[in-house]
C-alpha cells in the first residue's frame, strides 16, 4: 500500500514566495536561468541551478557547483526569507493554467515504495542525470524540488482536499507565465494519510531522475528516516494534462524530396490542415516551406507490449529506425526532442533555419496510456510525455536538517 506522510517544510515567508518560486531546473538552460535570476537574490534558481553564480566556464558537474547549491539553500534558510513549520503538515497545491485547474497533495513518499514498485515508473533514467541529482541531494541534505506523481482518483482524498481549500491559502500568486499557484496547509493530515494508504500504487508522472536519485540517496544515507522519504506532489490522474513531446531529426540520409517520396510509398500521406495531429495514430511532419506540413497514418504494430502501441513507439518502429537509422533515441545525436509547450512554431523554426531536416508533431500520450504502461511493468520510449503546467520550485522544501 502507498505511504504518504506529512513533513516540517522549509518554505518562504508569504511575502517572499512569488520572488523565491522558480521554474524546475530541467526546463531551462543555464543561460536562461541566469537571465531569470538576475537581480533577484531570493530566486530558488540559485539553489537548483547553482552554476549561475559561478564563472561561466564552470563545468556543471564540478564539485564547486554542488557546494554552491548547498550554500545557497542554507543562506536562504538563514536569511529570514524562509520559515520552518513547527509541526509536520501536508499541503494542497492548485495550479490554474488557461482556465484549467489541477489540484494535488504535497507530502513525502517512501523511497522503499519506489524500490518495491509501489511507486511505478514509465521511463528509463540516464545515469549521468541520475548521478547529478543524487549529488545535489547529498550535498544539500534536502529534496529541493518535488517529484510529480499521479494516482487513480479517490473520494476520500477529494473530500479532504475540498475541506482544506475552504481556508485561507498560505500562498496565492500568478507567475510570469500567467499560471496561478495557490497553496493551502492541511490542518489534520491523518485522514489523507489513511486514504493514500488504501491505494495500491502511485505513478511517477514527471521527475523520473529526481525519484531515482532520491532512492539512491536514501540507500547511501541508510538509517536517516528523513532521507528515506522524498518530496512529491500527487495529483489525481483525471486532473493531469499531457502535451505532445515532438521530435526533430537533424540530418536525413537522403534529400527531402526523396524522403517524402519514400514516406508516400510506405504510408498514407496527405497534406495537413493543421500542424497538430487531430487524432491518435496520426503524425504531422514538416520538411520546410517548399513542402509544408504533411500527415502520415502510423500502421498498427505487431509487437506485444502495451508501450509498443504508443504513437511515439510506432514512429520509432516504422520511421526513425528503419528509414533514418535511429535505433536508440536515448543515445542518438541525430534526434532531438521539443516539448509541446514550445508549439509547432518552434518545429518550423528549427527546420526553416537548417538546424533540423524534418520535424515530427506528435499526438499527445494520454494519462490512461501512462497508467496502462506502468501497470504492465513496461517503459515508454524516452520523452513520451510533457506535463503542463509545471510545478514551481522553492515553495516547499524537505530537508534532513532542522
mmCIF file with all atom_site columns, C-alpha atoms in Angstrom, residues 10 13 22 53 67 69 117 138 141 164 168 193 216 269 275 279 286 313 334 345 368 380 385-386 389 391:
data_model
loop_
_atom_site.group_PDB
_atom_site.id
_atom_site.type_symbol
_atom_site.label_atom_id
_atom_site.label_alt_id
_atom_site.label_comp_id
_atom_site.label_asym_id
_atom_site.label_entity_id
_atom_site.label_seq_id
_atom_site.pdbx_PDB_ins_code
_atom_site.Cartn_x
_atom_site.Cartn_y
_atom_site.Cartn_z
_atom_site.occupancy
_atom_site.B_iso_or_equiv
_atom_site.pdbx_formal_charge
_atom_site.auth_seq_id
_atom_site.auth_comp_id
_atom_site.auth_asym_id
_atom_site.auth_atom_id
_atom_site.pdbx_PDB_model_num
ATOM 1  C CA . UNK A 1 10  ? 11.190 24.757 4.947   1.00 0.00 ? 10  UNK A CA 1
ATOM 2  C CA . UNK A 1 13  ? 7.619  33.596 4.176   1.00 0.00 ? 13  UNK A CA 1
ATOM 3  C CA . UNK A 1 22  ? 11.278 29.282 -9.770  1.00 0.00 ? 22  UNK A CA 1
ATOM 4  C CA . UNK A 1 53  ? 26.625 32.006 -9.513  1.00 0.00 ? 53  UNK A CA 1
ATOM 5  C CA . UNK A 1 67  ? 28.813 23.005 -2.827  1.00 0.00 ? 67  UNK A CA 1
ATOM 6  C CA . UNK A 1 69  ? 23.879 24.856 -4.234  1.00 0.00 ? 69  UNK A CA 1
ATOM 7  C CA . UNK A 1 117 ? 7.371  -0.780 -7.243  1.00 0.00 ? 117 UNK A CA 1
ATOM 8  C CA . UNK A 1 138 ? 23.521 14.615 -0.770  1.00 0.00 ? 138 UNK A CA 1
ATOM 9  C CA . UNK A 1 141 ? 20.844 17.309 2.574   1.00 0.00 ? 141 UNK A CA 1
ATOM 10 C CA . UNK A 1 164 ? -8.537 22.260 3.085   1.00 0.00 ? 164 UNK A CA 1
ATOM 11 C CA . UNK A 1 168 ? -7.130 30.892 3.671   1.00 0.00 ? 168 UNK A CA 1
ATOM 12 C CA . UNK A 1 193 ? -2.501 9.579  5.194   1.00 0.00 ? 193 UNK A CA 1
ATOM 13 C CA . UNK A 1 216 ? 19.813 6.249  -4.313  1.00 0.00 ? 216 UNK A CA 1
ATOM 14 C CA . UNK A 1 269 ? 0.372  10.656 -46.518 1.00 0.00 ? 269 UNK A CA 1
ATOM 15 C CA . UNK A 1 275 ? 0.379  21.155 -37.775 1.00 0.00 ? 275 UNK A CA 1
ATOM 16 C CA . UNK A 1 279 ? -6.196 12.002 -33.615 1.00 0.00 ? 279 UNK A CA 1
ATOM 17 C CA . UNK A 1 286 ? 7.403  19.295 -41.679 1.00 0.00 ? 286 UNK A CA 1
ATOM 18 C CA . UNK A 1 313 ? 6.830  3.968  -30.180 1.00 0.00 ? 313 UNK A CA 1
ATOM 19 C CA . UNK A 1 334 ? 20.653 12.811 -34.759 1.00 0.00 ? 334 UNK A CA 1
ATOM 20 C CA . UNK A 1 345 ? 6.241  27.264 -34.410 1.00 0.00 ? 345 UNK A CA 1
ATOM 21 C CA . UNK A 1 368 ? -4.688 6.488  -19.341 1.00 0.00 ? 368 UNK A CA 1
ATOM 22 C CA . UNK A 1 380 ? 7.740  4.142  -22.590 1.00 0.00 ? 380 UNK A CA 1
ATOM 23 C CA . UNK A 1 385 ? 5.169  12.868 -22.029 1.00 0.00 ? 385 UNK A CA 1
ATOM 24 C CA . UNK A 1 386 ? 5.356  16.612 -21.437 1.00 0.00 ? 386 UNK A CA 1
ATOM 25 C CA . UNK A 1 389 ? 1.644  23.281 -16.001 1.00 0.00 ? 389 UNK A CA 1
ATOM 26 C CA . UNK A 1 391 ? 5.336  22.924 -10.517 1.00 0.00 ? 391 UNK A CA 1
#
